[in-house]
CSV table of C-alpha atoms in Angstrom, one decimal:
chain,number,residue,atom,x,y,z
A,127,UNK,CA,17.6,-42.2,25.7
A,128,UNK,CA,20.2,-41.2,23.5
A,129,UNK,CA,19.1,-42.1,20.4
A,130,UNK,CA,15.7,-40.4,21.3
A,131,UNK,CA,17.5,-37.1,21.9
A,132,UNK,CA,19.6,-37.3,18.6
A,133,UNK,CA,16.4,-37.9,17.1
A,134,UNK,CA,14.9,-34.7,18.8
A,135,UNK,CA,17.9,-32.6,17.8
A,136,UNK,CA,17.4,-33.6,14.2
A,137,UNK,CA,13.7,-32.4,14.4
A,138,UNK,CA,14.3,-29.1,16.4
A,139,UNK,CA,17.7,-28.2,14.3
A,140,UNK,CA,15.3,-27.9,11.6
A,141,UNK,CA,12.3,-26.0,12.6
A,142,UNK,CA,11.5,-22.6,12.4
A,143,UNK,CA,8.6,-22.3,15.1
A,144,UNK,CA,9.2,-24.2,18.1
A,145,UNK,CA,6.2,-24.1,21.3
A,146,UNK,CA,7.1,-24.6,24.9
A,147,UNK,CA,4.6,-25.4,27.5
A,148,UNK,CA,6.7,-25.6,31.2
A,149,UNK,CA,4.8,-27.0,34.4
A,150,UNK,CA,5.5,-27.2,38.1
A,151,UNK,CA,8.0,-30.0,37.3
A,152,UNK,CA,10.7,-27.4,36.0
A,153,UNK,CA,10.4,-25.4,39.1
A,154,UNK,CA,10.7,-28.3,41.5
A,155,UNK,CA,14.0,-28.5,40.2
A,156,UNK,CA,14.5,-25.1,41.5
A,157,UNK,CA,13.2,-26.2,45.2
A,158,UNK,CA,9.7,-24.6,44.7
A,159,UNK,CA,7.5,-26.6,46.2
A,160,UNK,CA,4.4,-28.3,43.6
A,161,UNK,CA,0.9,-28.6,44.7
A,162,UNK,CA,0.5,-33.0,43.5
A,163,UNK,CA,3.8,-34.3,46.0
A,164,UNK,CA,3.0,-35.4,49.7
A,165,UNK,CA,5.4,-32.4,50.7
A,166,UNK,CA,4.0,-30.1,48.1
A,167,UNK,CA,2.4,-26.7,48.9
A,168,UNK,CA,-0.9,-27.4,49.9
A,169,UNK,CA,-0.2,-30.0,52.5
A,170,UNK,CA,-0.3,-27.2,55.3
A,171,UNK,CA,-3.5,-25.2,53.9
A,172,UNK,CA,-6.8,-25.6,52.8
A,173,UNK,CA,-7.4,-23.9,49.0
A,174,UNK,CA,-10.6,-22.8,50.2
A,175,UNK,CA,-9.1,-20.2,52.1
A,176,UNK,CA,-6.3,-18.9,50.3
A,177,UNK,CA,-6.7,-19.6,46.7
A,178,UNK,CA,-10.0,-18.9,45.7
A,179,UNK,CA,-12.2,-15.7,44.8
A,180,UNK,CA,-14.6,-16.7,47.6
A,181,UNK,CA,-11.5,-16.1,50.4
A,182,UNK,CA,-10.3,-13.4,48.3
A,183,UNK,CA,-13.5,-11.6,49.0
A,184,UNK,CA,-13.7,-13.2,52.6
A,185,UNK,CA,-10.3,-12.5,54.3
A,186,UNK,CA,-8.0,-10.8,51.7
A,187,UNK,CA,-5.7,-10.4,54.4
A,188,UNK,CA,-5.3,-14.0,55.0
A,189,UNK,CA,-4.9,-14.5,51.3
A,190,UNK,CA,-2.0,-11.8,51.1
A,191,UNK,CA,-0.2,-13.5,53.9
A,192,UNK,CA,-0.2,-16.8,51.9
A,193,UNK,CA,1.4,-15.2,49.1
A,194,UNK,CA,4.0,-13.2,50.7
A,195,UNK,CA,5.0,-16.2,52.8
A,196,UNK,CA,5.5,-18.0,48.8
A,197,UNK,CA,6.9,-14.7,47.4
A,198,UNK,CA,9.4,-15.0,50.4
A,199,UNK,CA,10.1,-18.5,49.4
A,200,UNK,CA,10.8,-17.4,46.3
A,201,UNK,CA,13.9,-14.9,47.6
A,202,UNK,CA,15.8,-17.8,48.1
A,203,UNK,CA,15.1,-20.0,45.0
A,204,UNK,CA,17.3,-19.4,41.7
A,205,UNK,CA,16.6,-20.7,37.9
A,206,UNK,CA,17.9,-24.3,36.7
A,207,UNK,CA,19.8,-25.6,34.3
A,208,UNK,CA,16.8,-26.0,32.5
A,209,UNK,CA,15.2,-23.0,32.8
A,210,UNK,CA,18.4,-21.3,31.1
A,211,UNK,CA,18.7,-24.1,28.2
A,212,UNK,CA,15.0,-22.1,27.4
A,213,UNK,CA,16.7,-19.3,27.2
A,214,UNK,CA,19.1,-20.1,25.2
A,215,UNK,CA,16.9,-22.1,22.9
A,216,UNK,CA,14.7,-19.1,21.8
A,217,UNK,CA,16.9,-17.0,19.6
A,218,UNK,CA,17.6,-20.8,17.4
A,219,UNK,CA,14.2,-20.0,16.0
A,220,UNK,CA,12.4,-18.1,13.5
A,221,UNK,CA,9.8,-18.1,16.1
A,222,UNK,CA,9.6,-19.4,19.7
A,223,UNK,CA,7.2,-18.9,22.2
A,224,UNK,CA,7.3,-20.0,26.0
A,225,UNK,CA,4.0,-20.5,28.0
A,226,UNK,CA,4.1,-21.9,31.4
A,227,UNK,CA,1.6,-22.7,34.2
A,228,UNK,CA,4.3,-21.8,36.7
A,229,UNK,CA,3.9,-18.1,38.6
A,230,UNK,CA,7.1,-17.9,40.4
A,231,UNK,CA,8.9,-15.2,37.8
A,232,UNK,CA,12.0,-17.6,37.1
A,233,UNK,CA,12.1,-17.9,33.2
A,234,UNK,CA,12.0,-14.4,33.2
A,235,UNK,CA,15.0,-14.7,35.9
A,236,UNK,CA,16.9,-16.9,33.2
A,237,UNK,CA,16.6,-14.5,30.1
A,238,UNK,CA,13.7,-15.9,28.8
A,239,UNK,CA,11.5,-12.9,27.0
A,240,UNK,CA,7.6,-12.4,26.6
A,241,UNK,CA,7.3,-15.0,29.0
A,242,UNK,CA,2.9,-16.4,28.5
A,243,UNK,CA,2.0,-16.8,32.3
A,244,UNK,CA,-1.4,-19.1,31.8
A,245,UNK,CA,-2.1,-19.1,35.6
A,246,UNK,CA,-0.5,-15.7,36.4
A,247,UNK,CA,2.3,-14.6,38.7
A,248,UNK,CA,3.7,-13.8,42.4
A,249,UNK,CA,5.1,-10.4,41.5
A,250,UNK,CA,2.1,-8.6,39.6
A,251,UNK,CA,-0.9,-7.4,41.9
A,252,UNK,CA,-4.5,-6.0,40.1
A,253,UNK,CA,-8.1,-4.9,41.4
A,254,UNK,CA,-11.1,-6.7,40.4
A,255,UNK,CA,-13.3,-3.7,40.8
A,256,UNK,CA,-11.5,-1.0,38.4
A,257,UNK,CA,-9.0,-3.0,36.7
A,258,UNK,CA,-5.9,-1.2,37.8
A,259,UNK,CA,-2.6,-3.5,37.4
A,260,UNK,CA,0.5,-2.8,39.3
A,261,UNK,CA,3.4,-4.6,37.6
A,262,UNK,CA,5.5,-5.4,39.0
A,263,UNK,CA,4.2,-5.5,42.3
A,264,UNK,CA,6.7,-4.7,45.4
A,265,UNK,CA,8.1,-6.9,47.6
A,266,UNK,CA,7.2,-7.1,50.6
A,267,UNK,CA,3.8,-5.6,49.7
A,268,UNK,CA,3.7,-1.9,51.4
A,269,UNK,CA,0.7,-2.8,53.1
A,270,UNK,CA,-1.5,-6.1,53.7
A,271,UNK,CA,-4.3,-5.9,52.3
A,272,UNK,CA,-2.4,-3.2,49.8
A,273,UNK,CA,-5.2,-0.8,48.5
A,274,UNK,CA,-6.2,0.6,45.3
A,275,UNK,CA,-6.8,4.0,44.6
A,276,UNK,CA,-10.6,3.5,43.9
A,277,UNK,CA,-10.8,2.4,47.7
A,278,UNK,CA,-11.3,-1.4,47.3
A,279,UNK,CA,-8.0,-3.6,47.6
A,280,UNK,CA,-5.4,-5.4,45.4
A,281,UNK,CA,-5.0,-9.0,44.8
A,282,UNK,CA,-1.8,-11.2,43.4
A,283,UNK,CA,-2.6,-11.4,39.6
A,284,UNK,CA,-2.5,-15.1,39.7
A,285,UNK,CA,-5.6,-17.6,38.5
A,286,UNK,CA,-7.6,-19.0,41.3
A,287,UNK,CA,-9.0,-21.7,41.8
A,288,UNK,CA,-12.4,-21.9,40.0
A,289,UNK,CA,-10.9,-18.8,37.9
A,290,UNK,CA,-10.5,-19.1,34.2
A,291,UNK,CA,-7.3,-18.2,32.4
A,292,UNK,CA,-6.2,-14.6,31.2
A,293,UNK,CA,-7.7,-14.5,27.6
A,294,UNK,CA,-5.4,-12.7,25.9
A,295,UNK,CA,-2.3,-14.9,27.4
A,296,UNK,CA,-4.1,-18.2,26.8
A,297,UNK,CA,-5.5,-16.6,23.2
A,298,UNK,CA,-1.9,-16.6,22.7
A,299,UNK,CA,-0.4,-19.8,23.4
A,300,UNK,CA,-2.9,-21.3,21.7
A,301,UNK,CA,-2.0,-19.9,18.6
A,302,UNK,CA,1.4,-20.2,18.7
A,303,UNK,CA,0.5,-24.3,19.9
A,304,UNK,CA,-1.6,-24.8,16.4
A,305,UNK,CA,1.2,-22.8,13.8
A,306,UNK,CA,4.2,-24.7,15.6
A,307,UNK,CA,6.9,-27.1,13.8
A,308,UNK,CA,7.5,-28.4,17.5
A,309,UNK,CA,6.1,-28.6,20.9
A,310,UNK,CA,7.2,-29.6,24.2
A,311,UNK,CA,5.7,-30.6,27.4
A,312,UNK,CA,8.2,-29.9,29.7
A,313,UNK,CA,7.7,-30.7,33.6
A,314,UNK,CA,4.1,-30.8,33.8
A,315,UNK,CA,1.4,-33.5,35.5
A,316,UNK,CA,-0.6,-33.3,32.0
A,317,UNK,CA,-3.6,-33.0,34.5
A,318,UNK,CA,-4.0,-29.5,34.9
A,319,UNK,CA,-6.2,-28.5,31.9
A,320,UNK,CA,-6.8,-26.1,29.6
A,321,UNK,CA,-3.2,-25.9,29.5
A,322,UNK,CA,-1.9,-29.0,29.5
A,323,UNK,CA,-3.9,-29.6,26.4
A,324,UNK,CA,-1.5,-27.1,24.8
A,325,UNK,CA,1.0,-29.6,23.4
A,326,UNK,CA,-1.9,-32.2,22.3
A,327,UNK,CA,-3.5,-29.5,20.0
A,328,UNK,CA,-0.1,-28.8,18.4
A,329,UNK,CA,0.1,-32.7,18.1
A,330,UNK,CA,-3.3,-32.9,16.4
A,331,UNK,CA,-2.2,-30.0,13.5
A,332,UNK,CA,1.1,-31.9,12.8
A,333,UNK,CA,3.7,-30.7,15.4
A,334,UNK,CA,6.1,-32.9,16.4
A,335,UNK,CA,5.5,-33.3,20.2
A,336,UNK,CA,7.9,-33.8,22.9
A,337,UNK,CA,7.9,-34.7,26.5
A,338,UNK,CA,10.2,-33.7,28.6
A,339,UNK,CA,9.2,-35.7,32.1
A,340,UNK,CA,10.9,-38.0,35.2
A,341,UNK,CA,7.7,-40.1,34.7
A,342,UNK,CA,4.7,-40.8,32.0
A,343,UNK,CA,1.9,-39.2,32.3
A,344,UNK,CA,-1.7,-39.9,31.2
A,345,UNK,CA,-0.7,-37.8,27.8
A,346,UNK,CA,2.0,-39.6,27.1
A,347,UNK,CA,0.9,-41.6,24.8
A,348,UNK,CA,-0.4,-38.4,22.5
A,349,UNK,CA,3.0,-37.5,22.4
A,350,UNK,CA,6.1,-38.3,19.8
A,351,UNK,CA,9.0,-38.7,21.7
A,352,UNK,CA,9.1,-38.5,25.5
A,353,UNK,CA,12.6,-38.0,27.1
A,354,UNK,CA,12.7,-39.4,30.6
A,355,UNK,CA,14.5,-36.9,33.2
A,356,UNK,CA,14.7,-34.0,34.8
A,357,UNK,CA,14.6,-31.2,32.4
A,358,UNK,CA,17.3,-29.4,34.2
A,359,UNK,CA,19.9,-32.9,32.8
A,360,UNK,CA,17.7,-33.2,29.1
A,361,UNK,CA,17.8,-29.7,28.2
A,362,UNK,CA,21.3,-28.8,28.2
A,363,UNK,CA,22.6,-32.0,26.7
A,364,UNK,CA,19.5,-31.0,24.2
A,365,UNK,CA,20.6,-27.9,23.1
A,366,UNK,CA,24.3,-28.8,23.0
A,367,UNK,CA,22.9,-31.5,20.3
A,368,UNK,CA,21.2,-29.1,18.1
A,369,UNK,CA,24.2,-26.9,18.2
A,370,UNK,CA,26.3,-29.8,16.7
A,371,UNK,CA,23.5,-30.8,14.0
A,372,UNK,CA,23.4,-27.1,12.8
A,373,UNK,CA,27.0,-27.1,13.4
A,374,UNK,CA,27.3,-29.9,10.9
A,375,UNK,CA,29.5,-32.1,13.8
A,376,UNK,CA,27.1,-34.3,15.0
């Protein structure tokens, strides 16, 4: 693998416009459980009732009580050595912009800035029925249900399922995925779409795309280079490359 990262350092030490698209992967690094592992978060509930509009509407209380148990989790879970190679990545470039499908807050936790949150996150909270936003949202919520002022109830601002993405966010990311010199796919089953198709479009208007995964996935091929690991090893010995190439002591 290292000639692939040399290679990788080359292309990213010169770019100017660099896109990131981070999945559960990353996290799981972190001890956040994912949703596709035998032990991963679903294997104790049913989505139907805590992670769709329908049991939103149904039992909000039981869908609160979901969340707070994860935003609890959360307490105890700090960012990787990959999620602060991000961080120190972004101010290389001209421009460089960091989506991820993950909504547990911890890029933000590393440093990273203007975070795009495709599928949301734990600690915002809005109302579907007048549109008010509380960001960042306590925790422990106040109250379970927490209400809004207009008398209905607050929900965690995260993307159900069955729930398309936030517009403007995923607006975003896509245009920062078809003006990039360079994507990445870092940590992600390549299964969850629209965003996982993120790194292909930048592919398809001449990015160089990069994988950063333990194992291939079924977009692997679509991809340039695709660096086998965990990104929490591959980053850091990443960035330290570019820093020599720029350097001039590579």
């Amino acid at each position: 693998m290292t000639a692939d990262l040399d290679r990788v350092a080359e292309v990213l030490a010169g770019a100017s416009r660099v896109s990131v698209l981070t999945g559960s992967g990353i996290s799981a690094e972190s001890g956040v459980p994912t949703f596709r592992t035998e032990d991963g978060l679903w294997e104790n509930y049913r989505l139907e009732d805590v992670a769709t509009p329908e049991a939103v509407a149904r039992n909000p209380r039981g869908v609160w009580e979901f969340y707070e148990m994860r935003r609890a989790n959360m307490q105890a879970v700090q960012p990787n050595a990959g999620h602060f190679a991000l961080a120190e990545l972004a101010p290389m470039f001209e421009s460089f912009t960091l989506a991820t499908q993950n909504i547990d807050g911890l890029h933000q936790r590393a440093g990273s800035a203007d975070v795009l949150e495709v599928h949301g996150s734990l600690w915002r909270a809005h109302c579907d029925h007048c549109g008010r936003v509380v960001d960042p949202f306590p925790f422990p919520a106040p109250e379970i249900p927490p209400p809004c002022g207009c008398g209905e109830v607050l929900r965690p601002s995260v993307v159900l399922f069955g729930e398309a993405l936030p517009h403007d966010v995923f607006a975003a990311a896509t245009a920062a995925a078809s003006e990039c010199d360079v994507a990445f796919s870092i940590g992600t089953s390549s299964v969850v779409w629209p965003a996982a198709g993120l790194p292909v479009l930048a592919g398809e208007r001449g990015a160089f795309v990069i994988e950063i995964n333990p194992a291939a996935t079924e977009l692997t091929p679509a991809f340039d280079v695709s660096l086998r690991g965990p990104a929490g090893t591959v980053l850091p010995d990443l960035v330290r490359r570019v820093r020599r190439v720029r350097e001039g002591t590579a």
